[in-house]
Short mmCIF file of C-alpha atoms in Angstrom, two decimals:
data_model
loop_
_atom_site.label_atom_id
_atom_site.label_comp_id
_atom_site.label_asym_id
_atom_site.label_seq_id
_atom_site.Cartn_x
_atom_site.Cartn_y
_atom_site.Cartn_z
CA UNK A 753 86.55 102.06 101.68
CA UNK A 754 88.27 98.77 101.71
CA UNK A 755 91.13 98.06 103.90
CA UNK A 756 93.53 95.80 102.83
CA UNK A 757 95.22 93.99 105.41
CA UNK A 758 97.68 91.00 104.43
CA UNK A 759 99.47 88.20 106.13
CA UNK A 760 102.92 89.64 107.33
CA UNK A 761 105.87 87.04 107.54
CA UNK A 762 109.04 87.46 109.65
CA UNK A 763 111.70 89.20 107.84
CA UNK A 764 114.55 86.98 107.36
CA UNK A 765 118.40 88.27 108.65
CA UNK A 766 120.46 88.94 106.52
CA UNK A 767 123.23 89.95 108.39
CA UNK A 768 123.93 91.68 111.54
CA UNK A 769 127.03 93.52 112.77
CA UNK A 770 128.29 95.26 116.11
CA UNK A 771 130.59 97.82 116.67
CA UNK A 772 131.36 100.35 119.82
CA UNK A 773 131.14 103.74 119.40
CA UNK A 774 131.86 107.18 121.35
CA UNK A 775 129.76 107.21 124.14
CA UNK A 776 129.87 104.84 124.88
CA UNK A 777 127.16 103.16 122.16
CA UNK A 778 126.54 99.81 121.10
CA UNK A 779 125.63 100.09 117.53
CA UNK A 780 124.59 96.90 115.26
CA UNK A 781 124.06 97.53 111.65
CA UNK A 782 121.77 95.11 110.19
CA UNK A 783 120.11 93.79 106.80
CA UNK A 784 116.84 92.51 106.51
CA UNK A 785 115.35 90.58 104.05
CA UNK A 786 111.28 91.22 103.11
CA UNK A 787 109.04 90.79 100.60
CA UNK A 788 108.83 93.30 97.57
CA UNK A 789 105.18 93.22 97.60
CA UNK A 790 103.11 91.72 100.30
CA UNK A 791 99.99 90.82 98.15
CA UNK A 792 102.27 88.77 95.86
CA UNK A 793 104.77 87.61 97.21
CA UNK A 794 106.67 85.55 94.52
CA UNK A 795 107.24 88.89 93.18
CA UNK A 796 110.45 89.09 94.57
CA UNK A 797 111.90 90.35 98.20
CA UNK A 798 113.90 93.86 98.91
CA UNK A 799 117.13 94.77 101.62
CA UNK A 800 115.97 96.42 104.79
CA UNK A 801 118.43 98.29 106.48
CA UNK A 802 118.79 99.96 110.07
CA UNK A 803 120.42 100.32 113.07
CA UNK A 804 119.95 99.57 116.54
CA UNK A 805 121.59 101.33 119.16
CA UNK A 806 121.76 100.32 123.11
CA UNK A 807 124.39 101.86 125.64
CA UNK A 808 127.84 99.85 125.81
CA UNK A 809 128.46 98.81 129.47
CA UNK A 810 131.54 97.03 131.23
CA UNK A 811 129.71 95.74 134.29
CA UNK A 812 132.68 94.70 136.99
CA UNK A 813 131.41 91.08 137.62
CA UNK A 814 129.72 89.35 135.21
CA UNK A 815 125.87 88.57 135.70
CA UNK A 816 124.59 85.52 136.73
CA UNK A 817 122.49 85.53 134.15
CA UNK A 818 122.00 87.16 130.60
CA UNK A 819 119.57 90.15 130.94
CA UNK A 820 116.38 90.66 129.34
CA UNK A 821 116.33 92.64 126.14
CA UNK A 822 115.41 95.88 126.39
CA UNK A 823 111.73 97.54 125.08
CA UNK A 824 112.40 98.52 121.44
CA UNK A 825 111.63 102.22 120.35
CA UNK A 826 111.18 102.04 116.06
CA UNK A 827 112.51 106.09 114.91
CA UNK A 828 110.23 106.12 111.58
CA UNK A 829 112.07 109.09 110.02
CA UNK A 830 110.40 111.99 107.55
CA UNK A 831 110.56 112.88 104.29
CA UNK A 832 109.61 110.66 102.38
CA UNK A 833 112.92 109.74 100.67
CA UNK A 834 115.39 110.17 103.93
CA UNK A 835 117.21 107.60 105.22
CA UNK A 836 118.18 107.80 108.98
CA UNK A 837 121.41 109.27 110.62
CA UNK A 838 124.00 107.22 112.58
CA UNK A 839 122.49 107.02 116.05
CA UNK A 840 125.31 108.59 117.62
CA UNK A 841 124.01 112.15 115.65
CA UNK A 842 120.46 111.08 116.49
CA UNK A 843 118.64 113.64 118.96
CA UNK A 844 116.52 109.99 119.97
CA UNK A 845 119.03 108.13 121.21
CA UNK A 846 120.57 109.67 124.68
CA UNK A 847 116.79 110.40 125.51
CA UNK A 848 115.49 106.73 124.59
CA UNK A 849 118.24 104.89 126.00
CA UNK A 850 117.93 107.12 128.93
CA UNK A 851 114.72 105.62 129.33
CA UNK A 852 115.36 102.15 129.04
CA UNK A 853 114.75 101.56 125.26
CA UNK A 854 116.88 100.14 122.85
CA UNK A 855 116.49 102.23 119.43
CA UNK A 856 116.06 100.31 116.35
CA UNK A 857 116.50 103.12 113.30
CA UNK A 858 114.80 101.43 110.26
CA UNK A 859 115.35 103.01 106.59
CA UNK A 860 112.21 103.19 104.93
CA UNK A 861 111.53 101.22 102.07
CA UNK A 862 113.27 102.80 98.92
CA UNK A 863 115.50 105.15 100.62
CA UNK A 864 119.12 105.26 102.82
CA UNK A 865 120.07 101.72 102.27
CA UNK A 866 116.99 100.05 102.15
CA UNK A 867 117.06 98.79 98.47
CA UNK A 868 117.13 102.58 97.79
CA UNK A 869 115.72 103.87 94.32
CA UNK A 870 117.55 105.53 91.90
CA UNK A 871 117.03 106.37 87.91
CA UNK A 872 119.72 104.11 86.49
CA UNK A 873 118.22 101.37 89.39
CA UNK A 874 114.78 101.87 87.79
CA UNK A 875 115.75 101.11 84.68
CA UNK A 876 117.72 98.12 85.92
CA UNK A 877 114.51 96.32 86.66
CA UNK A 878 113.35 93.14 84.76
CA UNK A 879 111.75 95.34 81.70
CA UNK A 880 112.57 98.31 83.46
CA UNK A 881 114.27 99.83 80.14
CA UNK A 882 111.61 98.20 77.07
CA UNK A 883 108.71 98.73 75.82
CA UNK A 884 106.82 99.14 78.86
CA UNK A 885 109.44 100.68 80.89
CA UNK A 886 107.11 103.36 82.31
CA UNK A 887 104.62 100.71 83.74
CA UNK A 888 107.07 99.11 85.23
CA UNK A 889 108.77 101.71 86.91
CA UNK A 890 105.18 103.11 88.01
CA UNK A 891 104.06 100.07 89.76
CA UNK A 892 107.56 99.82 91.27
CA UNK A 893 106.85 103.15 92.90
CA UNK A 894 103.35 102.51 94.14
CA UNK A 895 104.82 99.81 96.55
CA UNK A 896 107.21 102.38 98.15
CA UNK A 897 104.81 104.20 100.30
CA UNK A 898 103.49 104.06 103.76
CA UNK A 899 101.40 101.14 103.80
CA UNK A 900 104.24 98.78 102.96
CA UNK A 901 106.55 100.45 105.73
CA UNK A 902 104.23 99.82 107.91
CA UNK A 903 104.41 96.26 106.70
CA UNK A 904 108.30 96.00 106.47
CA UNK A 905 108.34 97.43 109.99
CA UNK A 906 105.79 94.35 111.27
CA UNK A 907 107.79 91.73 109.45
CA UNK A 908 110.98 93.05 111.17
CA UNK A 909 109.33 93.44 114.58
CA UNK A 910 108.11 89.88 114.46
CA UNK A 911 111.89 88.65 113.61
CA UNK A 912 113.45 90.63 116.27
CA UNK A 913 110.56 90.32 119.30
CA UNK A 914 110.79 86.29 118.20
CA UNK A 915 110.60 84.09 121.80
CA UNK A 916 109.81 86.81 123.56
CA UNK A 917 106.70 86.64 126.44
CA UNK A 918 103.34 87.89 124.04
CA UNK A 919 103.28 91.01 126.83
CA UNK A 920 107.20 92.19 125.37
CA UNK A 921 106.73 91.61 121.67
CA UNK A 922 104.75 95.19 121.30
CA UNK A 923 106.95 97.56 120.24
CA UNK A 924 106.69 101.62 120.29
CA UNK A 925 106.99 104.13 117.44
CA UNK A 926 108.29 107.38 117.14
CA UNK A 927 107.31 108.93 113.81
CA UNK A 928 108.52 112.60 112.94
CA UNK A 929 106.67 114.15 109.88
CA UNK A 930 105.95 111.36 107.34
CA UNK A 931 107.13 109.46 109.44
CA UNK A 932 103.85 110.24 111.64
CA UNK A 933 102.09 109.38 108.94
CA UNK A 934 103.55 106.27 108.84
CA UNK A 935 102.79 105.88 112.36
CA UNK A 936 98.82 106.40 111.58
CA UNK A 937 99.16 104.20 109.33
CA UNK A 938 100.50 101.19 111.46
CA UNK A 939 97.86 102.05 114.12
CA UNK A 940 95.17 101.74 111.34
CA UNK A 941 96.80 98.40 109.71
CA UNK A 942 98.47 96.93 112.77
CA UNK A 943 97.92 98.41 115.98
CA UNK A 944 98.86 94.88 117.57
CA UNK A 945 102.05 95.08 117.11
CA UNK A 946 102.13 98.44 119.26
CA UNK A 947 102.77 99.38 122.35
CA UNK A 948 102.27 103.51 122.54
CA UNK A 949 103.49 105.93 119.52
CA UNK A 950 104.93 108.91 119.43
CA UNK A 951 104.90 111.71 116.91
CA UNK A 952 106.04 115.00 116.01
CA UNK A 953 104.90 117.38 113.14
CA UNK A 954 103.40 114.14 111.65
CA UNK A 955 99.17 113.97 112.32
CA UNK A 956 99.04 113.43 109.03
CA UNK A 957 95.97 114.87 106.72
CA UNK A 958 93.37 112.06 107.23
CA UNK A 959 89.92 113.01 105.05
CA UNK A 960 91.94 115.65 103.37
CA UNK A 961 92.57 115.67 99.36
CA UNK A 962 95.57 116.81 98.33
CA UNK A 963 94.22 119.74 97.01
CA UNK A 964 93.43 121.10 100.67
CA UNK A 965 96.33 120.28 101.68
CA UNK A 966 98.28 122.79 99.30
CA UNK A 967 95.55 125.29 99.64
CA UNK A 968 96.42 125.18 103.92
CA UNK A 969 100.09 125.02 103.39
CA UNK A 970 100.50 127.68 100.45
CA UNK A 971 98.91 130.16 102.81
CA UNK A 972 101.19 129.49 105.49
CA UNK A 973 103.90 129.67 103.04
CA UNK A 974 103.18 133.37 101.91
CA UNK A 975 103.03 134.31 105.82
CA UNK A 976 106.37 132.40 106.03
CA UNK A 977 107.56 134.69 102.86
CA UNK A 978 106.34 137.60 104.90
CA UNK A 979 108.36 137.06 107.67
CA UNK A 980 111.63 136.42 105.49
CA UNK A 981 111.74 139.42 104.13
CA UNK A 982 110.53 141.51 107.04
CA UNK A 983 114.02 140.15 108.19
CA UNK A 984 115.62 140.16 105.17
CA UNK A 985 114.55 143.45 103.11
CA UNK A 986 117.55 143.56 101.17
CA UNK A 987 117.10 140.34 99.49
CA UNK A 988 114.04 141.68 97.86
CA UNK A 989 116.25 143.09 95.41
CA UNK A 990 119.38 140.82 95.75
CA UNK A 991 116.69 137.96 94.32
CA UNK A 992 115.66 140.34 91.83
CA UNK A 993 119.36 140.52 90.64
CA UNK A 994 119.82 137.15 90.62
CA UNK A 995 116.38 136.07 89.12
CA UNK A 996 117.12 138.49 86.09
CA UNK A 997 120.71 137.36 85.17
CA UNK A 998 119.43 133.59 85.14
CA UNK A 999 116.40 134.98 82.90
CA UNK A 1000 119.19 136.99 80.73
CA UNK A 1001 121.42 134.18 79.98
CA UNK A 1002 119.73 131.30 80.34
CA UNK A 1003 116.94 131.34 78.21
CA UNK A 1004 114.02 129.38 78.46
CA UNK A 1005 115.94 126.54 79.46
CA UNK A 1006 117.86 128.11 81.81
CA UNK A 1007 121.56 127.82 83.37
CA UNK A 1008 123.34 124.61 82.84
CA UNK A 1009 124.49 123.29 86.39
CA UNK A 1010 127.92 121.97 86.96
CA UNK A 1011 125.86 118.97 87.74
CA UNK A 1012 123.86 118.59 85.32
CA UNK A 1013 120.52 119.82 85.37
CA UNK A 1014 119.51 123.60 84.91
CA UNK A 1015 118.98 126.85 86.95
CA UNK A 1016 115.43 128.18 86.32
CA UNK A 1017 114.16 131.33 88.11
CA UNK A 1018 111.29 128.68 89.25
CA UNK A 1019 113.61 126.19 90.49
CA UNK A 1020 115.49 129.03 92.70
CA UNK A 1021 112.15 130.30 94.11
CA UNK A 1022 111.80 126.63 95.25
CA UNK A 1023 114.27 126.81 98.41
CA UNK A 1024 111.88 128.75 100.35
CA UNK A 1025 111.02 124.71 101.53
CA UNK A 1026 114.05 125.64 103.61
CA UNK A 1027 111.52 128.72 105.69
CA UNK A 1028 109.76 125.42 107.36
CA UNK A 1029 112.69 124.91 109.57
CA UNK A 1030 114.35 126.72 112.42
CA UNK A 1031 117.13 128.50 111.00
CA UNK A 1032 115.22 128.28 107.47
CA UNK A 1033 115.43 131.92 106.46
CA UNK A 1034 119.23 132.17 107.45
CA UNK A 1035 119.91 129.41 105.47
CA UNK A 1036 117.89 130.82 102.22
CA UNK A 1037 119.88 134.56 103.14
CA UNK A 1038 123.51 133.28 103.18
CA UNK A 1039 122.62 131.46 99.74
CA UNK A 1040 121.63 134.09 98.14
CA UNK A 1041 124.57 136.34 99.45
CA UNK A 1042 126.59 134.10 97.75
CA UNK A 1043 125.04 134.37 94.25
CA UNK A 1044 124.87 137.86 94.39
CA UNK A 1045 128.49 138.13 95.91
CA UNK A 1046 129.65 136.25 92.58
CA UNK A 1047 127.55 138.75 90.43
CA UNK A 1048 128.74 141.51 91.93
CA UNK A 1049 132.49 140.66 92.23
CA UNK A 1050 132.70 138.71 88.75
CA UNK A 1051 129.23 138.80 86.63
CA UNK A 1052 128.56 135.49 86.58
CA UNK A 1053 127.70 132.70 88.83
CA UNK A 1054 131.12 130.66 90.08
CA UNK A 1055 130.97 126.97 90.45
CA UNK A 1056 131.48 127.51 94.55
CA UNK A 1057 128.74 130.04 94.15
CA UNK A 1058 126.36 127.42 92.34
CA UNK A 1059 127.16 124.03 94.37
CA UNK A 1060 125.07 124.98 97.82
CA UNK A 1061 122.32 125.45 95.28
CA UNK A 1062 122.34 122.07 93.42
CA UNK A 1063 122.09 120.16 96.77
CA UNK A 1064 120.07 122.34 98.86
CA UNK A 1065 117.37 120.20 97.81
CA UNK A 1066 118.10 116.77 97.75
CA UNK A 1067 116.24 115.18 94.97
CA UNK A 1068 119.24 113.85 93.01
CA UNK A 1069 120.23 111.52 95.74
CA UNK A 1070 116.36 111.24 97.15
CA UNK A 1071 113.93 110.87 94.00
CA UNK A 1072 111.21 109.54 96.19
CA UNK A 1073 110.72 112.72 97.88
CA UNK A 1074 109.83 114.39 94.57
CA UNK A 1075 108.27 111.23 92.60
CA UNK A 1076 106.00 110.14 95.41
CA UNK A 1077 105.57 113.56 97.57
CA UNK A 1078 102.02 113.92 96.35
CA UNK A 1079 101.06 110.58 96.11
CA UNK A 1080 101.56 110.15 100.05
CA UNK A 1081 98.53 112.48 100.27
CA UNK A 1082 96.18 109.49 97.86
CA UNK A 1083 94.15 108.18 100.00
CA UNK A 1084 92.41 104.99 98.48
CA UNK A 1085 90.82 103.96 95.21
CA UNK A 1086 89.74 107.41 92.85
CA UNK A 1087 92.22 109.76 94.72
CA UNK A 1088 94.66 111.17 92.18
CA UNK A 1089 96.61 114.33 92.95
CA UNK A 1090 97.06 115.33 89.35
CA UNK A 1091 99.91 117.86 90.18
CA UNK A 1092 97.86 118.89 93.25
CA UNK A 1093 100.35 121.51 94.02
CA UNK A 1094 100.84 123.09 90.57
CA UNK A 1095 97.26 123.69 90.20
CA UNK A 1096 96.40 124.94 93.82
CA UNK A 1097 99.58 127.49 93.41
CA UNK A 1098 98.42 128.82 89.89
CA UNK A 1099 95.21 129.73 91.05
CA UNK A 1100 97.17 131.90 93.69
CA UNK A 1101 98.78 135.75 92.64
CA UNK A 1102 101.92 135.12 94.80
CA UNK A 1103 102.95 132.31 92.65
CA UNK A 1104 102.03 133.82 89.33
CA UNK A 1105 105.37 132.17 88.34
CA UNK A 1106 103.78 129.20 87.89
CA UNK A 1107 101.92 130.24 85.05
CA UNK A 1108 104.55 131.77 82.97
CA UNK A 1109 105.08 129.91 79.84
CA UNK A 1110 108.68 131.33 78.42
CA UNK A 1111 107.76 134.88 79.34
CA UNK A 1112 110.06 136.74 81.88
CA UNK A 1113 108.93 136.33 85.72
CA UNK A 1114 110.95 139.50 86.31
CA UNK A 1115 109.39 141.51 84.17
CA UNK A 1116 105.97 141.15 85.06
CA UNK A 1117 106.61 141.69 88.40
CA UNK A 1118 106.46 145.22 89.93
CA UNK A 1119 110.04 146.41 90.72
CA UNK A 1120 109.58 146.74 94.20
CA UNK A 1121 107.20 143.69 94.79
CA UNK A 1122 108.98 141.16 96.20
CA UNK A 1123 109.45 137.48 94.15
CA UNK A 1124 107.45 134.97 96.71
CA UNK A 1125 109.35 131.64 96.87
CA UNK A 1126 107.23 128.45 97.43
CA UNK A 1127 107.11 125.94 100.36
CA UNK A 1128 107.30 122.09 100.89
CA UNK A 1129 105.88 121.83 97.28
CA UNK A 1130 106.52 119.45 93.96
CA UNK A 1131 106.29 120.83 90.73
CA UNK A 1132 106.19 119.39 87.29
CA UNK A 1133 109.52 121.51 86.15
CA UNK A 1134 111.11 119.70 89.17
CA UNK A 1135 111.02 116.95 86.50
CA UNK A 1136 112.99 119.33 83.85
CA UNK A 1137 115.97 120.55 85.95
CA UNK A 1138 116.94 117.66 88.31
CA UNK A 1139 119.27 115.48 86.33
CA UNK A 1140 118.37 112.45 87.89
CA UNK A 1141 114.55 113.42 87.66
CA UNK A 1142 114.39 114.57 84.31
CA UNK A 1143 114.47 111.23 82.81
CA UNK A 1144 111.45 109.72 85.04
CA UNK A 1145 109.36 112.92 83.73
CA UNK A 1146 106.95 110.33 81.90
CA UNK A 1147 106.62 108.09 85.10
CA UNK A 1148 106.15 111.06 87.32
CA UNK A 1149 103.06 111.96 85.02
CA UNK A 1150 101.76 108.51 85.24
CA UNK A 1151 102.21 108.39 89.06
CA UNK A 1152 100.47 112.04 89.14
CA UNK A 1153 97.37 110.76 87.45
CA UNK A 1154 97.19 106.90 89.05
CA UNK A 1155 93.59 106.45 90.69
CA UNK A 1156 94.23 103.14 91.81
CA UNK A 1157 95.82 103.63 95.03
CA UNK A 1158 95.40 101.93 98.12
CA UNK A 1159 93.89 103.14 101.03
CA UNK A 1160 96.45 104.19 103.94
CA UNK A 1161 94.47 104.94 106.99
CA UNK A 1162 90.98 103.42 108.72
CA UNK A 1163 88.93 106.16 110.53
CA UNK A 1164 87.01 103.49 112.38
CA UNK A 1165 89.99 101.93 113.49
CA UNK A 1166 91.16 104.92 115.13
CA UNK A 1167 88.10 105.68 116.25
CA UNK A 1168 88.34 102.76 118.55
CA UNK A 1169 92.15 103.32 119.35
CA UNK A 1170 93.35 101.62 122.21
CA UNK A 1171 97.52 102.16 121.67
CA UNK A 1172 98.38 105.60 123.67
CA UNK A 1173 99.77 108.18 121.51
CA UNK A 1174 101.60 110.97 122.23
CA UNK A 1175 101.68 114.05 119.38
CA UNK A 1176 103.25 117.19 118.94
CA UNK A 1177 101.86 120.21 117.06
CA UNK A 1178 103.38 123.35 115.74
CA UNK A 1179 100.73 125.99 115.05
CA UNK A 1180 103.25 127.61 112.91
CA UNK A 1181 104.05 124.59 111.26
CA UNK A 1182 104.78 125.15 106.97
CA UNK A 1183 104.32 121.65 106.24
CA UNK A 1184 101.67 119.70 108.23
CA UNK A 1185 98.91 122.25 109.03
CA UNK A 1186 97.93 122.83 112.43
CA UNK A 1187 94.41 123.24 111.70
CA UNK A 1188 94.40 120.10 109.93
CA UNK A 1189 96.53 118.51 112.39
CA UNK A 1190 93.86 119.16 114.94
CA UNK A 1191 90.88 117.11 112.93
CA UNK A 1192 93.35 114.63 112.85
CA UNK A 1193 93.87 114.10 116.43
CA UNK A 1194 90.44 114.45 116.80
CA UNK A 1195 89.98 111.10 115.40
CA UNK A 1196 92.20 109.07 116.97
CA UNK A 1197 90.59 108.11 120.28
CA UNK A 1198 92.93 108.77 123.67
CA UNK A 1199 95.35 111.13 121.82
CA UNK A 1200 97.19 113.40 123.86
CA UNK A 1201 98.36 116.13 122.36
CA UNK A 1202 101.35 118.85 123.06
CA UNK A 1203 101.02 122.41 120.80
CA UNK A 1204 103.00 125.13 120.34
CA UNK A 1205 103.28 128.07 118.34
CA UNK A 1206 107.17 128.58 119.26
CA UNK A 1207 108.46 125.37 117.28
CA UNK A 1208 109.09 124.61 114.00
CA UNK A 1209 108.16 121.41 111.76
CA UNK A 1210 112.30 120.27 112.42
CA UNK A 1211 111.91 121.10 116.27
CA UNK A 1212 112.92 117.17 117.00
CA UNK A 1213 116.09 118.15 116.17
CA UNK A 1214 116.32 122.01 117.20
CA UNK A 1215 114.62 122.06 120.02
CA UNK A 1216 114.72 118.47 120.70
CA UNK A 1217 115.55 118.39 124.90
CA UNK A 1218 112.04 120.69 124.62
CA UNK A 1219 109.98 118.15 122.53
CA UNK A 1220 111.19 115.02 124.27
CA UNK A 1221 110.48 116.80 127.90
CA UNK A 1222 106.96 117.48 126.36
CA UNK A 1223 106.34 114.51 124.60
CA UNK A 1224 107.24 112.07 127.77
CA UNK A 1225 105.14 114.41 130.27
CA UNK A 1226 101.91 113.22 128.04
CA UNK A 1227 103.04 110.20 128.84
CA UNK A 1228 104.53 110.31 132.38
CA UNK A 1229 102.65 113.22 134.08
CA UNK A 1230 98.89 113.33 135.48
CA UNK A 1231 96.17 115.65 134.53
CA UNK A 1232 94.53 116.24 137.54
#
């Protein structure tokens, strides 16, 4: 397989801007300036956004001299579709500055403020609403995953590390989820421009099709399911409840959100993404209370009763997580994931529901079996109930059956890894298999790994004092 690698410019500033915070932090918002595509670039440039975050200090004389800049730690958030938190709510930031970092948090291409994507955006671009709208829009897309990060992230480090001694213009990674695959990525495109990496939940599927990847996670998700409602018996027939009005007066369209958008017994069972995540299950229980409060007190669902439902997912605000979820699993030229999911989960008894065309889920399923809700999974009905995804339903479909992606990761590269990387694994993990996790790590030469099977895929930020402990012992700490 051919790796492309191109010529990476520095990213120009845009503007920067410092403010104090609580803490007391030393925030600086900036706005960089990078090219759209890297292979062409007189197609036009994007906005790169992020912060950077160092610890405010009022020394009592002032130094002789200016100090030296501190070693820069890039947070490569997951998703992908997420932009970053303020670094003040970060779980990264006491830790990192605690350690003599400074903590640059970069938006990813496409998303938080970095020239994020939208629907009405999309059809903003130069023939992004004519004739060949849905070409355009497509290729648009293609640029938006990892391989370009990994690019943005090199033009920015060579803008900011600018002057500095060769030895200090390295920088270090920490990717969590995608953003480890991002981070696999960089070490396969630019491992120059590293100095170690860290990651957690994100030893991304290397080798893997898409289609394995929903046949490992699909089977974690039914034990996940199992669990729930070993904890949760009652909702076996509170979902039941709920499931059936929707089916009863919503019709094959089902129930019109406040939103926009509609309420499909499909879409509902689609929150159990939310059982990959420490407090997961409590957070699918007290929804469904809710619904079934509102049935039982009025008949119908409320508005108040509805809202936590239209935005437990976030694919309104964050249409790259649905439009390109699959496609961050193509891995070079002839890879196409053709609704990888959809297929893998129809094959599958638990999620007969994905077969039913306008026939009642409810009624075909036993009374007392429960209704098994799906995982960290796109579907193509995601593309009929999301208001803002229901109009790129025709791009979706193009990007679901594109061959022509590029490749995002080079085995022999990482066979022949020299940057020291640091990775946690969570053998319960819903979204990044552990099994698969482990061939991963066993081709990056000089991994070190930390696994655990009482952490969840969000355990940076749940049990993050735990992770960071671990992650800087690999680092820190001897094996004798």
């Amino acid at each position: 397989m051919v790796f492309q690698r191109l010529a990476i410019p520095a990213a120009k500033l845009l503007r920067s801007k410092s403010h104090i915070v609580p803490g007391p932090l030393l925030v600086t918002e900036h706005f960089f300036k990078v090219p759209l595509d890297y292979a062409n670039p007189s197609a036009g440039s994007i906005t790169l956004f992020g912060r950077s975050v160092t610890k405010h200090e009022t020394p009592i004389f002032a130094p002789d001299e200016p100090p030296s800049p501190k070693p820069w730690i890039v947070y490569l958030e997951g998703g992908p579709g997420f932009g970053n938190r303020e670094p003040q709510d970060h779980t990264l930031t006491r830790t990192a500055l605690s350690r003599g970092y400074q903590v640059l948090y970069l938006d990813h291409r496409g998303v938080g403020l970095s020239t994020p994507v939208s629907t009405a955006m999309l059809a903003r671009l130069p023939g992004g609403d004519g004739p060949n709208a849905v070409d355009v829009q497509a290729n648009y897309l293609k640029l938006m995953r990892q391989d370009n990060t990994v690019r943005d992230c090199e033009s920015v480090r060579k803008l900011l590390t600018d002057g500095l001694p060769e030895h200090k213009t390295r920088w270090s990674i920490f990717g969590q989820s995608y953003g480890g695959f991002i981070s696999l990525s960089y070490l396969s495109l630019h491992p120059e421009g590293l100095r170690e990496v860290f990651l957690t939940g994100g030893l991304a599927p290397i080798g893997k099709t898409a289609d394995q990847v929903y046949e490992a996670t699909f089977q974690k998700t039914i034990e996940r399911n199992a669990a729930y409602y070993q904890k949760f018996p009652e909702d076996v027939e509170a979902l039941r409840q709920i499931a059936t009005h929707i089916e009863k007066e919503g019709g094959n369209q089902g129930l019109p959100l406040p939103g926009g958008g509609f309420l499909t017994v499909p879409r509902l069972l689609t929150i159990g993404i939310a059982f990959g995540g420490h407090g997961g299950f409590d957070q699918v229980h007290t929804l469904l209370v809710q619904l079934k409060a509102s049935l039982d007190q009025f008949g119908f669902l409320t508005r108040a009763s509805l809202a936590p439902l239209e935005t437990f997912t976030a694919f309104d605000t964050n249409i790259i997580y649905a439009i390109l979820h699959e496609a961050i699993y193509c891995d070079g030229p002839g890879s196409v994931s053709n609704w990888s999911a959809n297929r893998v989960g129809q094959t599958l008894a638990q999620f007969s529901w994905l077969t039913r065309d306008n026939t009642s889920i409810t009624s075909s399923t036993a009374p007392d079996q429960p209704l098994i809700f799906s995982g960290e999974m796109i579907f193509p009905f995601h593309f009929e109930t999301y208001p803002e995804l229901i109009p790129l339903r025709v791009v979706a479909e193009r990007l679901a059956n594109a061959s022509d992606w590029p490749a995002l990761y080079d085995v022999d590269q990482l066979r022949k890894n020299e940057v020291p990387v640091y990775a946690a694994a969570y053998i319960p993990d819903m979204y990044v298999d552990y099994a698969i996790s482990k061939d991963t790590a066993s081709l990056v030469k000089g991994i070190k790994t930390f696994e655990t099977n009482t952490m969840h895929h969000n355990a940076v930020r749940a049990k993050a004092e735990e992770v960071f402990q671990n992650l800087f012992n690999l680092r820190d700490d001897v094996l004798d």
